[in-house]
Tab-separated table of C-alpha atoms and ligand atoms in Angstrom:
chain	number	residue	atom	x	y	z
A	1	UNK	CA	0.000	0.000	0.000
A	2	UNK	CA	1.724	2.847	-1.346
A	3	UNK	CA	-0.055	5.899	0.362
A	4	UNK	CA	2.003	7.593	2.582
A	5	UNK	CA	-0.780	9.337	4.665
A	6	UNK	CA	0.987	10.304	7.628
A	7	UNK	CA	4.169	10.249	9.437
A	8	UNK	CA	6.469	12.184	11.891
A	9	UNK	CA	9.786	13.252	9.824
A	10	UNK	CA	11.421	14.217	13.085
A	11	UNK	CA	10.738	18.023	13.018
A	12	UNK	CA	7.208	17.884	11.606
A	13	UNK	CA	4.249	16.120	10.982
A	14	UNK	CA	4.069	15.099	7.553
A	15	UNK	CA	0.157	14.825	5.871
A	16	UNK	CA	-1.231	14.204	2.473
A	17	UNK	CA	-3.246	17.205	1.715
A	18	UNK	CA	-6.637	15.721	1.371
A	19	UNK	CA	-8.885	18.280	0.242
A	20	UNK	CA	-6.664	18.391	-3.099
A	21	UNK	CA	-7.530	14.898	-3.794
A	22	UNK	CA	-8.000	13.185	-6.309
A	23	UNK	CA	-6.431	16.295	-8.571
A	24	UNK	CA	-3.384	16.684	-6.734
A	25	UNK	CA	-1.443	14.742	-4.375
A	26	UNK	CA	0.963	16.965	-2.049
A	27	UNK	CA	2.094	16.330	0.594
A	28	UNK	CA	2.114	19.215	3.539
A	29	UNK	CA	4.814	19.710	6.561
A	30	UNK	CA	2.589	20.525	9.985
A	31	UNK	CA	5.984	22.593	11.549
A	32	UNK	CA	3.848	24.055	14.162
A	33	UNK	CA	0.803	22.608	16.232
A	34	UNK	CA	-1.305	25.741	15.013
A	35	UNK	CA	-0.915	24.033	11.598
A	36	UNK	CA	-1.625	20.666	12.514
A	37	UNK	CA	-4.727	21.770	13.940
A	38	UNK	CA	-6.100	23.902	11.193
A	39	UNK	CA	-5.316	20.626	9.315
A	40	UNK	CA	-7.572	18.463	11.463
A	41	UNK	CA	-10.137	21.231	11.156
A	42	UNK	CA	-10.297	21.198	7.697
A	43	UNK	CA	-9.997	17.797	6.868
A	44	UNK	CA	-6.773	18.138	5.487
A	45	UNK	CA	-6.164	14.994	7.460
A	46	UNK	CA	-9.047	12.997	8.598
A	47	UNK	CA	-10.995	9.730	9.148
A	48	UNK	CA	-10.226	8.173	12.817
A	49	UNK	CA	-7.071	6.150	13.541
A	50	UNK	CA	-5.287	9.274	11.470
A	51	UNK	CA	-6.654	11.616	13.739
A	52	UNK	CA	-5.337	9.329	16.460
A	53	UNK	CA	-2.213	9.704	15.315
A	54	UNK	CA	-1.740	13.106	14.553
A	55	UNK	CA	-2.874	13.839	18.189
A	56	UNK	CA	-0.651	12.295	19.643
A	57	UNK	CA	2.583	13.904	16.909
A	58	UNK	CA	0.914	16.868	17.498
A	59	UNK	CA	1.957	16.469	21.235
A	60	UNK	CA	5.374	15.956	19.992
A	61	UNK	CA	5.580	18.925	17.197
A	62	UNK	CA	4.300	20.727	20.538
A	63	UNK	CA	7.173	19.816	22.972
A	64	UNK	CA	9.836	19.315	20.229
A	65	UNK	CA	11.517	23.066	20.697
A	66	UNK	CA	10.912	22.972	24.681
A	67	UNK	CA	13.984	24.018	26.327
A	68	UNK	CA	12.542	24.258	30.021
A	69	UNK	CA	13.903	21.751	32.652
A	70	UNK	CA	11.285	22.095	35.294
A	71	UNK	CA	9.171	18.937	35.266
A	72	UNK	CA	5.992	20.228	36.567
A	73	UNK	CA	6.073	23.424	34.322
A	74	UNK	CA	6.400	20.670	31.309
A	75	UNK	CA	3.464	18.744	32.408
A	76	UNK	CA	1.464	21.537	32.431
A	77	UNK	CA	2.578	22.343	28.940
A	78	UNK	CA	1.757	18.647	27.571
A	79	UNK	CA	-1.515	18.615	29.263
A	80	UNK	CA	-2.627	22.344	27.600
A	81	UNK	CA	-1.111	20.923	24.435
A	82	UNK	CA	-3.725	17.685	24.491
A	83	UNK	CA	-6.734	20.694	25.738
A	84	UNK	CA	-5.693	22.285	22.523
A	85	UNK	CA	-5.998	19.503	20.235
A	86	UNK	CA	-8.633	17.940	21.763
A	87	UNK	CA	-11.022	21.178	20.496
A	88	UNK	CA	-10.023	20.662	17.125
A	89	UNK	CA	-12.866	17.638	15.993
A	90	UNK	CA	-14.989	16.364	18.979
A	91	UNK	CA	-16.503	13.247	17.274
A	92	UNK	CA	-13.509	10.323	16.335
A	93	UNK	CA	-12.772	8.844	19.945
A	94	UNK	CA	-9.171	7.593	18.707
A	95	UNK	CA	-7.646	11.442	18.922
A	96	UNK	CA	-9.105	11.516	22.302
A	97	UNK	CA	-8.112	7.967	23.451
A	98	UNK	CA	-4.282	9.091	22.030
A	99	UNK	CA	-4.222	12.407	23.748
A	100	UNK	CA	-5.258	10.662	27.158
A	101	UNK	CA	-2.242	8.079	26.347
A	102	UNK	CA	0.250	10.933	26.069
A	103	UNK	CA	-1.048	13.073	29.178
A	104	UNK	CA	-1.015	9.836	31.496
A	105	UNK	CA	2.686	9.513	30.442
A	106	UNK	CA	3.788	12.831	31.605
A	107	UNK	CA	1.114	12.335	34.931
A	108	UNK	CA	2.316	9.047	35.814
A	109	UNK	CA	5.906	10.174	35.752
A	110	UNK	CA	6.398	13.105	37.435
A	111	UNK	CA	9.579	12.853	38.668
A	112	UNK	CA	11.489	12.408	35.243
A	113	UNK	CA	13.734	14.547	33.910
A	114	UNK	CA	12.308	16.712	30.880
A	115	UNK	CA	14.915	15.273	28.497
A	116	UNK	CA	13.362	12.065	29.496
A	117	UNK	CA	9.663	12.482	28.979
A	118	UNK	CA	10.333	13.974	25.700
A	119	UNK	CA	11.787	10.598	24.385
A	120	UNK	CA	9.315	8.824	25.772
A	121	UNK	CA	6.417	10.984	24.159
A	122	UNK	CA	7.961	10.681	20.988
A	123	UNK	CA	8.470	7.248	21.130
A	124	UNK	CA	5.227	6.911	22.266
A	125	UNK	CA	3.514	8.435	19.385
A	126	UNK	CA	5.866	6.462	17.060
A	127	UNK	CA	4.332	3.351	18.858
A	128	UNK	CA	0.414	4.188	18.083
A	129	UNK	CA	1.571	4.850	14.641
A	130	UNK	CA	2.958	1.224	14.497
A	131	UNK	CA	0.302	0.035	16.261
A	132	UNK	CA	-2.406	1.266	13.981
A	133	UNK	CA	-0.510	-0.485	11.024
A	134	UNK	CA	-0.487	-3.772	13.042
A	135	UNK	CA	-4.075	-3.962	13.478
A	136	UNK	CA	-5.360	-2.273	9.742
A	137	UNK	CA	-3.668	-6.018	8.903
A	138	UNK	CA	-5.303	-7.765	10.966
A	139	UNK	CA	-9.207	-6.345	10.946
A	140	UNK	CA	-8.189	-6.628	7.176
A	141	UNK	CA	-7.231	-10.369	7.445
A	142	UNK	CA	-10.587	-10.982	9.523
A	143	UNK	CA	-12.743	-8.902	7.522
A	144	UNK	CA	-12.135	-10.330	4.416
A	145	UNK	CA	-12.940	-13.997	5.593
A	146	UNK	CA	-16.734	-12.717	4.807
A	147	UNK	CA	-16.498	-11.986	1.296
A	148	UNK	CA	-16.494	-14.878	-1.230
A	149	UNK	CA	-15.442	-14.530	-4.620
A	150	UNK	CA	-18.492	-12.892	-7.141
A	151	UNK	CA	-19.611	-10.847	-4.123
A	152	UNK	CA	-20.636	-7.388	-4.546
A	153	UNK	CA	-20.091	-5.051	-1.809
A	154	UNK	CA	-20.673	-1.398	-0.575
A	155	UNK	CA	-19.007	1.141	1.575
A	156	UNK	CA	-19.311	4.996	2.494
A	157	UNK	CA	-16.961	7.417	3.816
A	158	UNK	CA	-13.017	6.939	3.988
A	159	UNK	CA	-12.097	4.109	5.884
A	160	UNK	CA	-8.855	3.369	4.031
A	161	UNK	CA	-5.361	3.816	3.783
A	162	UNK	CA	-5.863	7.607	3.665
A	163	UNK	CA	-7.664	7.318	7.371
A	164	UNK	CA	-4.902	5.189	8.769
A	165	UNK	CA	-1.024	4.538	8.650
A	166	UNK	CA	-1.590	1.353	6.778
A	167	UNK	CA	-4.101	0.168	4.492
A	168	UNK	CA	-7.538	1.241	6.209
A	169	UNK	CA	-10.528	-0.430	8.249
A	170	UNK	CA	-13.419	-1.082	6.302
A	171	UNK	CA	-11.062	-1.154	2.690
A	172	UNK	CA	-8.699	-2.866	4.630
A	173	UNK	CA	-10.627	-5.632	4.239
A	174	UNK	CA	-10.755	-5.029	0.527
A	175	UNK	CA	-7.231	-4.616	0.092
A	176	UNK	CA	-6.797	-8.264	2.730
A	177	UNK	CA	-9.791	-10.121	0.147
A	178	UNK	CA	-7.819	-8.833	-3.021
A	179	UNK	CA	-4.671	-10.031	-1.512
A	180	UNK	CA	-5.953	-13.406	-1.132
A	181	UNK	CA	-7.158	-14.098	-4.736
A	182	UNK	CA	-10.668	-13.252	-4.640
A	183	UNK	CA	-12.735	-11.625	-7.248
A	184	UNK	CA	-15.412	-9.041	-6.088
A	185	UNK	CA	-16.886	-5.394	-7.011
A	186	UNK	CA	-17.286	-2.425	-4.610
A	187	UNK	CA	-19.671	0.733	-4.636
A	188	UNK	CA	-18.542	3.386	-3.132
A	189	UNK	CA	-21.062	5.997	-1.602
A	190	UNK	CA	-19.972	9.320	-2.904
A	191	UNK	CA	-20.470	10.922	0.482
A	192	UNK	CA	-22.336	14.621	0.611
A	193	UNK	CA	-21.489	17.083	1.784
A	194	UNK	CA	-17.679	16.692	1.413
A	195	UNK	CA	-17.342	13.786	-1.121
A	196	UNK	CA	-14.789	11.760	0.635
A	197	UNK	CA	-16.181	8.183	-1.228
A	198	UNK	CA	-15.832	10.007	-4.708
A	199	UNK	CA	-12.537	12.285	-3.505
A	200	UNK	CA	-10.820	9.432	-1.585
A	201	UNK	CA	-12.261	5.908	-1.648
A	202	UNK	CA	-12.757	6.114	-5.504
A	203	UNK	CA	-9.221	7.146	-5.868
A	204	UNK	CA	-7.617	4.528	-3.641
A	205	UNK	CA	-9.677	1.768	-4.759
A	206	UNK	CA	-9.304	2.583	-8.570
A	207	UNK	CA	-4.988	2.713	-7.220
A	208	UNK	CA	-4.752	-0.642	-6.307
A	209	UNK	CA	-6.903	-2.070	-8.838
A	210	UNK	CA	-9.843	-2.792	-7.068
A	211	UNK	CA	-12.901	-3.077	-9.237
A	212	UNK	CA	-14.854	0.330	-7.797
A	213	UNK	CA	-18.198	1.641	-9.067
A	214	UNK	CA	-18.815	5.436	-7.564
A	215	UNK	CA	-22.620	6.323	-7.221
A	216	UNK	CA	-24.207	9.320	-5.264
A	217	UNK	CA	-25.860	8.474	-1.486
A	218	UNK	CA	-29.717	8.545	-2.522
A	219	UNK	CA	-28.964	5.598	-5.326
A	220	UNK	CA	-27.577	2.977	-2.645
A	221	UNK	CA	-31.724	1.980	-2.235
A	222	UNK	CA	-31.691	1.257	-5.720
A	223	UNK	CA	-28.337	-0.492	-6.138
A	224	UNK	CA	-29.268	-2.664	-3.198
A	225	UNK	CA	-32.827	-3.610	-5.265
A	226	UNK	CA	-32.170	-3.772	-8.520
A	227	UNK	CA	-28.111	-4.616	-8.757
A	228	UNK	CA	-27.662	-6.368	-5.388
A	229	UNK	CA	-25.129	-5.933	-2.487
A	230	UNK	CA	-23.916	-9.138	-0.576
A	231	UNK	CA	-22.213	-7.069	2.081
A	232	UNK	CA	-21.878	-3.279	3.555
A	233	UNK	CA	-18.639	-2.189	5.159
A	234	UNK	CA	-18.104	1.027	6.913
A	235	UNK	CA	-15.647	2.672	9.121
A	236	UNK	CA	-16.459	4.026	12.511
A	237	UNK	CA	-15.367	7.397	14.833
A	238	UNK	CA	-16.612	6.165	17.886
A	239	UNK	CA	-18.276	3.114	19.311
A	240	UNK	CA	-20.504	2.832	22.534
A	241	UNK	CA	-20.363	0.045	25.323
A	242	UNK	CA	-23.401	-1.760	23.909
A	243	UNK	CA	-21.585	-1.277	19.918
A	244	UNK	CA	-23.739	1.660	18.530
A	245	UNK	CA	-21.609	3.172	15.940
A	246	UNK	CA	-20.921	6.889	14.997
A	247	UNK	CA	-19.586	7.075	11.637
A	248	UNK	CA	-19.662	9.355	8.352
A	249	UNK	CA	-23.318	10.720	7.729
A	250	UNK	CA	-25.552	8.364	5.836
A	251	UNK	CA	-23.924	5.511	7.192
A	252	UNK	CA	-27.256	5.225	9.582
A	253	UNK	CA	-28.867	5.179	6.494
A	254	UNK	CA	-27.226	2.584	4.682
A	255	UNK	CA	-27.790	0.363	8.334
A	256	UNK	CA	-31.814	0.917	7.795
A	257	UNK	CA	-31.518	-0.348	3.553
A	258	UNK	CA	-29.231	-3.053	4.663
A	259	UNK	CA	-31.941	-4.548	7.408
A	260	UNK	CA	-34.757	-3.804	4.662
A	261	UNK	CA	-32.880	-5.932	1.999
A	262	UNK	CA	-31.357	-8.875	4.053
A	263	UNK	CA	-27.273	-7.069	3.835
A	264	UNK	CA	-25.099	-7.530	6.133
A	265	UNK	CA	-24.269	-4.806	7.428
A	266	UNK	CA	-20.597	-4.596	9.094
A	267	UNK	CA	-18.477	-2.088	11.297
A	268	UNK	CA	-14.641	-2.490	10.958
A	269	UNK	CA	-13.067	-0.623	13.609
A	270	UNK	CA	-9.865	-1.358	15.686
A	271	UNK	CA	-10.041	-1.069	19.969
A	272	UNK	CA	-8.963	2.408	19.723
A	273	UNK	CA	-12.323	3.433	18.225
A	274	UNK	CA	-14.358	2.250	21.051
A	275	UNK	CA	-15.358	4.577	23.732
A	276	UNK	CA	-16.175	2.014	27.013
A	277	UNK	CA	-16.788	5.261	28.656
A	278	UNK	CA	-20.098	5.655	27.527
A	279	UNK	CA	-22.933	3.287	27.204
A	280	UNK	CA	-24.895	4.040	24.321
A	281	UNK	CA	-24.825	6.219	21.096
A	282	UNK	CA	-26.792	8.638	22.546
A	283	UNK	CA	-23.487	10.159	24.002
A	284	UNK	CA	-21.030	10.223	21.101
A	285	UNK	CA	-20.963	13.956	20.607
A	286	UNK	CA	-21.536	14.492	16.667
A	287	UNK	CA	-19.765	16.884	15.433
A	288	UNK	CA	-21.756	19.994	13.252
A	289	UNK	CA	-19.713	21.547	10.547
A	290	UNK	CA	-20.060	25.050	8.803
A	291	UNK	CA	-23.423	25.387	6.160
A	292	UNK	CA	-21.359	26.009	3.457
A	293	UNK	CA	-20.578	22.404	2.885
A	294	UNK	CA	-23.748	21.940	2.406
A	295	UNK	CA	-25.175	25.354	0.511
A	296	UNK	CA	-21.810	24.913	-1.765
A	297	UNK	CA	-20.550	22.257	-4.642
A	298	UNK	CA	-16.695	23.534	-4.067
A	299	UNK	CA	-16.860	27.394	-3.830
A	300	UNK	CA	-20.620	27.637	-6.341
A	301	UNK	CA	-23.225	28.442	-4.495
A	302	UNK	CA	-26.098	25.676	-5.155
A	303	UNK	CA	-28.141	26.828	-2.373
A	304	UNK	CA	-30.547	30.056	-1.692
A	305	UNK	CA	-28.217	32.417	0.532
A	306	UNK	CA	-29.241	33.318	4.093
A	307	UNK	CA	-31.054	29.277	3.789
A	308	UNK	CA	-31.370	27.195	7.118
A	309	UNK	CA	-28.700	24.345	7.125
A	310	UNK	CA	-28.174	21.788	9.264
A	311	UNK	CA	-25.181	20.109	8.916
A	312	UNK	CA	-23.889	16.904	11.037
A	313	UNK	CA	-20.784	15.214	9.957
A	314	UNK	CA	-21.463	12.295	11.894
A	315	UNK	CA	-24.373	9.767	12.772
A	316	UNK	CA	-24.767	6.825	14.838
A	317	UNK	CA	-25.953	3.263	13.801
A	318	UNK	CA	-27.404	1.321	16.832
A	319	UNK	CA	-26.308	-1.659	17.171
A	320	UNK	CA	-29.368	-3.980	16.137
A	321	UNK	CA	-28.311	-2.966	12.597
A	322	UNK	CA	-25.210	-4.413	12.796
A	323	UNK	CA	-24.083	-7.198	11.860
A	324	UNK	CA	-20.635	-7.425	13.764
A	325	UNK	CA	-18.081	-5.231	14.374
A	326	UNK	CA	-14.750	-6.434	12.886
A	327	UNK	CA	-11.601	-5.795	15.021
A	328	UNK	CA	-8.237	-6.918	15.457
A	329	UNK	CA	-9.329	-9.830	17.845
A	330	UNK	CA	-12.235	-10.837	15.452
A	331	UNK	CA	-15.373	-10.394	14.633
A	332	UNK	CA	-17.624	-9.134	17.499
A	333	UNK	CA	-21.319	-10.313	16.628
A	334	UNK	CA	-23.109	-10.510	20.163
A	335	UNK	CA	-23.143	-6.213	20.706
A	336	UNK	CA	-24.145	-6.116	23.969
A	337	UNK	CA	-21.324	-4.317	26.606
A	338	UNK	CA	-19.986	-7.372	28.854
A	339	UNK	CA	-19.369	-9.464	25.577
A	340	UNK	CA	-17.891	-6.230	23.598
A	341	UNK	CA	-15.997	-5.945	26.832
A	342	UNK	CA	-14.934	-9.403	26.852
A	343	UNK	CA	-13.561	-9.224	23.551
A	344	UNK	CA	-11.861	-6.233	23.976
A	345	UNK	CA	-9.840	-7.001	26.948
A	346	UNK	CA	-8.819	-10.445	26.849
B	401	MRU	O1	-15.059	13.516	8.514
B	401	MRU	P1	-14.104	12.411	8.260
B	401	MRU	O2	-13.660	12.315	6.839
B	401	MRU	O3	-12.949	12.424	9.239
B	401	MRU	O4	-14.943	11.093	8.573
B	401	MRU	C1	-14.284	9.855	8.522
B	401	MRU	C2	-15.166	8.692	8.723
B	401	MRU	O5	-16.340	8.809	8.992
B	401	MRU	C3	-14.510	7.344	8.629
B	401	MRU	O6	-15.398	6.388	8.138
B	401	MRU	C4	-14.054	6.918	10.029
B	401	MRU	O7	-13.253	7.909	10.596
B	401	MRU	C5	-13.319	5.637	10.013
B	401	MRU	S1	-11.732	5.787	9.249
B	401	MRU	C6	-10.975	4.298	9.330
């Protein structure tokens, strides 16, 4: 997989800028944490276990010119750092679950040297980057032990190799299926407002040679009727105790046409997406994003000015639509919270 989405170049956090996809791909230097965070904000780099990761770099771009040697005044310092970058999108849990990872280092060790706890950030951030491309392998590897060969399948959103620092969740188990032989099609949801199926999926698929068919959201009814989908995958941003999911808008909507016509409908989504913190999806926050996305194709106007807009980036699927939620342990199919538990601490 040879998308290079992320990574920490050792003074500054290296992105693909995504909202120039597919026309362009360049590649932007975050040298300050100001610019890593407009870059969240914007979606410059985006979908879940990326956000995760640039977090927790972030912490390190933050501490990386520090030159004071008092260890309290430094933990103060990370923990505004992980404040800061916690405001920038309040819906994928991974960015949160990394930035408490980093702050517990700095609490748990207050008596070590500065020059110390710096190393041990950065080599902590290095580690949930290498952990993320462990586990893309192996939800990938379970993932694709659902799809036979013929199958036709269908996914929304981002949830590839331009969300993660390997190959991806949900196309992760594309990329795992292709890998071993089989033959299968994939729609991809275009994803309104901010097109990151048509932008991002399309192009990654279409990459490695996976056979991709792009249609717009309100013609996945019609697909599912008159073409026929053997299985849904989708991504997630944050998953309840009892496995309600929040993902991409309109995945919620593909859950209700996948229980009307018989699809399985799965969640691919590694531990760090979970949130055992909360028990249902009533409490993911969902993040609302400006009306422009939605009153504008681009910068043309396709919308009265001065209209109402609402505009969620985010909604949850309960569980009872799901199917399973494919992780790096397995495939979770009973979604209630002492089995999803169960699973996830073993
Ligand atoms: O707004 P985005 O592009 O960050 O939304 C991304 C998604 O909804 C993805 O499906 C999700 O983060 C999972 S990525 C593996």
């Amino acid at each position: 997989m040879a998308i290079d989405t992320i990574r920490w170049t050792g003074d500054a956090v290296r992105i693909i800028d995504q909202t120039l996809l597919p026309n362009e791909l360049v590649y932007l230097d975050c040298k300050d944490v100001k610019t890593l965070w407009d870059a969240i904000k914007t979606l410059k780099v985006r979908g879940a276990p990326a956000l995760g990761i640039a977090a927790a770099y972030g912490v390190v771009l933050g501490i990386k010119d520090y030159k004071g040697t008092d260890t309290p005044k430094f933990v103060k310092h990370v923990c505004d750092l992980c404040d800061y970058i916690g405001k920038s999108r309040p819906t994928a849990v991974n960015l949160f679950n990394a930035l408490a990872q980093m702050r517990g280092l700095v609490l748990y060790n207050p008596d070590k040297p500065v020059q110390i706890l710096k190393a041990v950030l950065e080599a902590e951030a290095n580690a949930i980057f290498e952990e993320d491309r462990a586990v893309c392998r192996s939800m990938g590897k379970h993932g694709a032990s659902l799809i036979k060969n013929g199958m036709t399948c269908m996914t929304v959103c981002n949830a590839g190799a331009l969300a993660t620092a390997d190959y991806g969740t949900a196309l992760g188990v594309f990329y795992a299926a292709k890998e071993a032989g089989k033959k299968f099609r994939v729609f991809a949801l275009e994803t309104r407002p901010l097109l990151q199926g048509a932008r991002l999926t399309a192009w990654e698929l279409q990459k490695n040679k996976i056979d991709v068919t792009l249609i717009c959201d309100n013609m996945a009814a019609s697909v599912m009727r008159n073409i026929g989908i053997d299985l849904i995958f989708a991504g997630a941003d944050r998953i309840a105790s009892n496995g309600d999911a929040a993902n991409k808008i309109g995945t919620y909507m593909l859950g209700v046409l996948a229980k009307h016509h018989k699809v399985p409908f799965y969640i691919v989504a590694p531990k760090t997406t979970f949130d055992l913190k909360i028990k249902t999806g009533k409490d993911i926050p969902i993040e609302e994003r400006s009306p422009e996305e939605v009153t504008h194709f681009g910068l043309r106007p396709t919308a009265p000015k001065g209209i109402k807009v609402f505009n969620p980036a985010f909604d949850v699927t309960p569980n009872e639509l799901i199917a399973g939620i494919v992780t790096e342990y397995g495939i979770i199919r009973k979604l209630d919270a002492k089995n999803i538990r169960n699973v996830l601490t073993k």
